[in-house]
Short mmCIF file of C-alpha atoms in Angstrom, two decimals:
data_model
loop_
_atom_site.label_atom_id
_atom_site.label_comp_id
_atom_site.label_asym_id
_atom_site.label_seq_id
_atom_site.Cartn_x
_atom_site.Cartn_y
_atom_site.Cartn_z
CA UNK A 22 51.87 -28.32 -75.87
CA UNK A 23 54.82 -26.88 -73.87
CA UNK A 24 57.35 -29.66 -75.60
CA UNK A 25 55.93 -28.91 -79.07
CA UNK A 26 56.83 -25.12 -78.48
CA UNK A 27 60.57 -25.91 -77.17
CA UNK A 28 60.83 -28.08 -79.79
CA UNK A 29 60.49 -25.56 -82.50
CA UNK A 30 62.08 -22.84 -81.01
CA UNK A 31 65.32 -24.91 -81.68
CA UNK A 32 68.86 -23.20 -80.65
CA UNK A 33 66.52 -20.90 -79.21
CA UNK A 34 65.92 -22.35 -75.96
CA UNK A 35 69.21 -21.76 -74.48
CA UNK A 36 68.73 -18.09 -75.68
CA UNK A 37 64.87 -17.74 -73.82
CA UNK A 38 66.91 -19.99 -70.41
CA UNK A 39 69.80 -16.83 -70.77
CA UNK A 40 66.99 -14.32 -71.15
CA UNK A 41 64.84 -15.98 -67.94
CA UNK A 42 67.72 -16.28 -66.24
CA UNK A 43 68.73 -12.55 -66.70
CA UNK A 44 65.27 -11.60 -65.75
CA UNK A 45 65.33 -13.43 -62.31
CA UNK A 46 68.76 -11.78 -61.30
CA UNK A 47 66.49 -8.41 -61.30
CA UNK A 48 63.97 -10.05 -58.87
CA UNK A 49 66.62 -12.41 -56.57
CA UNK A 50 69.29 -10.62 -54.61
CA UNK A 51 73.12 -11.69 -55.10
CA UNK A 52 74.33 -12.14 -58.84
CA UNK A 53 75.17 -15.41 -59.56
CA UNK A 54 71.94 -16.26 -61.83
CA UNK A 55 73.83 -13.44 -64.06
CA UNK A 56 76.77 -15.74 -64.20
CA UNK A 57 74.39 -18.89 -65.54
CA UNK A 58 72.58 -16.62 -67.82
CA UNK A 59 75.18 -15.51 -69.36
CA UNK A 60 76.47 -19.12 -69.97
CA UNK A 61 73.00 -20.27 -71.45
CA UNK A 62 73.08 -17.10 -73.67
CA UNK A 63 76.50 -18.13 -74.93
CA UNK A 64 75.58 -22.12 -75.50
CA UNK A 65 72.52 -20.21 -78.00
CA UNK A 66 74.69 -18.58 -79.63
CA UNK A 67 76.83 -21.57 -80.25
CA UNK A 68 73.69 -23.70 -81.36
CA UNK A 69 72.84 -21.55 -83.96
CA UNK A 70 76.17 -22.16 -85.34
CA UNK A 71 76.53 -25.52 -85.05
CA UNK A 72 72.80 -26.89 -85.17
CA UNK A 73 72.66 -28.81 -88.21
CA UNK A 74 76.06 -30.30 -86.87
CA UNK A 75 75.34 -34.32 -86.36
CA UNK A 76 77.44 -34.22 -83.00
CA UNK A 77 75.39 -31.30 -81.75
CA UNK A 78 73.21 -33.40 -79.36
CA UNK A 79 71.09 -32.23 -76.67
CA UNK A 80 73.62 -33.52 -74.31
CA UNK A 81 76.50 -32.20 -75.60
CA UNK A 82 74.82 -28.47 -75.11
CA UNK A 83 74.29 -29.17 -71.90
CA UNK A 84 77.84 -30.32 -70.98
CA UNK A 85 78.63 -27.32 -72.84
CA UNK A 86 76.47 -24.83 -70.67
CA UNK A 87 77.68 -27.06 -67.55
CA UNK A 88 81.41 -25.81 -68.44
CA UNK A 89 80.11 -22.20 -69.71
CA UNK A 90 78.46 -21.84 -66.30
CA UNK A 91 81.32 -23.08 -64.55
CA UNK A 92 83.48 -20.41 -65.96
CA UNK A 93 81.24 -18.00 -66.63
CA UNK A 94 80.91 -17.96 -62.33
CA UNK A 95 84.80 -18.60 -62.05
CA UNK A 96 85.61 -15.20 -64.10
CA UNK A 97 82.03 -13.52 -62.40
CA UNK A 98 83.87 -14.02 -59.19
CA UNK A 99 87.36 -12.61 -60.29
CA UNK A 100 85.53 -9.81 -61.39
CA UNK A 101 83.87 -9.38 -58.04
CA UNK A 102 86.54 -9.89 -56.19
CA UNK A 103 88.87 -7.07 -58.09
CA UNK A 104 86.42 -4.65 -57.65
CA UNK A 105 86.20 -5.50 -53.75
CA UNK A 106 89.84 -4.66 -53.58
CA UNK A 107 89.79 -0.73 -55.23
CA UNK A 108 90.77 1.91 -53.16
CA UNK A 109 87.77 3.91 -51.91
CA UNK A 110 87.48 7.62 -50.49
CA UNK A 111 86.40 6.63 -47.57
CA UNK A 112 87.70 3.51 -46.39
CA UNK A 113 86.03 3.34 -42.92
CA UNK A 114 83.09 4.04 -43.94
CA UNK A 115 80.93 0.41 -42.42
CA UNK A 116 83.54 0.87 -39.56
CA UNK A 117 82.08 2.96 -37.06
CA UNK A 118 84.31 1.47 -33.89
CA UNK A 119 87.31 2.16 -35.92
CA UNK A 120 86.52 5.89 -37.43
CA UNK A 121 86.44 6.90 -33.43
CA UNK A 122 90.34 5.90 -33.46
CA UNK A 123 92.18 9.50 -32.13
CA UNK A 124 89.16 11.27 -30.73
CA UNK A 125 88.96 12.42 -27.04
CA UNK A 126 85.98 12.22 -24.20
CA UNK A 127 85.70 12.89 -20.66
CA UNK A 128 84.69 8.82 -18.89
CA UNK A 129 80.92 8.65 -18.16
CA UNK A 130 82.12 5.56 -15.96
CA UNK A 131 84.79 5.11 -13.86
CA UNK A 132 87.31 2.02 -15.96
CA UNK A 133 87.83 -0.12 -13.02
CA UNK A 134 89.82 -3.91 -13.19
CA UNK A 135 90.38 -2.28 -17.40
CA UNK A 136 86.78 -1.67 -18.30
CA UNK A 137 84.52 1.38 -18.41
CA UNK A 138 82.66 4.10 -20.36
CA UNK A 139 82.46 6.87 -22.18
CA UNK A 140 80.27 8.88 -24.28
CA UNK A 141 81.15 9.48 -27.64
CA UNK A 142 78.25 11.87 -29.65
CA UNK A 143 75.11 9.86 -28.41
CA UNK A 144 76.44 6.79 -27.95
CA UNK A 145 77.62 5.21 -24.68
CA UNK A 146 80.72 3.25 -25.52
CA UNK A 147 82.21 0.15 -23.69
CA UNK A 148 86.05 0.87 -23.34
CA UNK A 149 89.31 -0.68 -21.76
CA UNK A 150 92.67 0.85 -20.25
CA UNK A 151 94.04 1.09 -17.50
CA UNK A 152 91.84 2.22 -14.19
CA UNK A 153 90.97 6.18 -14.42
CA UNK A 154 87.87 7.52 -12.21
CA UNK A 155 85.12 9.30 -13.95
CA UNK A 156 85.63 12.21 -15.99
CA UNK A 157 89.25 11.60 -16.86
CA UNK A 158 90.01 12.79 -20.44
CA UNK A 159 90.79 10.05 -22.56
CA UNK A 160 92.02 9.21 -26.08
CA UNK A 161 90.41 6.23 -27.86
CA UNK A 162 93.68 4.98 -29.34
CA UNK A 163 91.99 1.40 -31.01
CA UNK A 164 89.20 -0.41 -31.34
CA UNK A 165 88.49 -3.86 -31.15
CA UNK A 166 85.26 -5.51 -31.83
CA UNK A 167 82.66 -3.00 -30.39
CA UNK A 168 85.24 -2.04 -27.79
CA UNK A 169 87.40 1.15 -27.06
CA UNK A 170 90.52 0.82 -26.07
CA UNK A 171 91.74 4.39 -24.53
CA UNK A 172 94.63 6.37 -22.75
CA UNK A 173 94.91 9.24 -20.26
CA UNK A 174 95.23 12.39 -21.92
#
């Protein structure tokens, strides 16, 4: 039953694969099944063009899907990859070590042999520099990792 209806739906196949495919990008995280979609959607389109062609065999549309996908994910990927380079407002925004970078605090630790703590908002933070007792001022003048490094004040 399921091979009579492909059959008949022709050219159409590769159109209900683009449509199925499209469908599951909503439901599976990442977006590559948008790339592969878009591909089957295309070889459709081309096999209602060219379906009474005599060359138009089923395994030439799927050698032509197989290269659609390939560059349909090759471009899907340029794309992505453009848009991961724009300029944002707030650049350290997923940076939370490095958005500390300038800010003073009093050591809640002593740094001895060039590691301590200090207490930045509610956070206890691991830092390095140079030995200072406890409650030296400090500037946090990097960070590295989850790490602090400061300076005397």
């Amino acid at each position: 039953m399921l091979m009579s209806i492909l059959s008949e739906l022709g050219p159409w196949n590769w159109m209900l694969l683009g449509f199925v495919l499209l469908a599951l990008e909503i439901l599976v995280p990442g977006a590559f099944l948008l790339w592969i979609g878009i591909a089957a959607i295309l070889t459709g389109a081309l096999s209602l063009q060219l379906w009474s062609m005599a060359f138009w065999s089923w395994q030439i549309q799927v050698l032509v899907f197989l290269a659609l996908s390939l560059a349909s994910v090759y471009i899907g990927k340029k794309l992505m990859d453009a848009r991961r380079g724009e300029e944002t407002d707030e650049p350290l925004l997923n940076q939370r070590a490095k958005q500390l970078v300038g800010r003073t605090a009093a050591l809640e630790e002593p740094i001895t042999e060039g590691r301590g703590r200090i207490r930045l908002g509610d956070t206890l933070w691991r830092v390095s520099g140079p030995d200072l007792p406890a409650g030296t001022r400090v500037r946090v003048v990097a960070a590295k990792g989850g790490e602090l490094q400061v300076e005397a004040v």
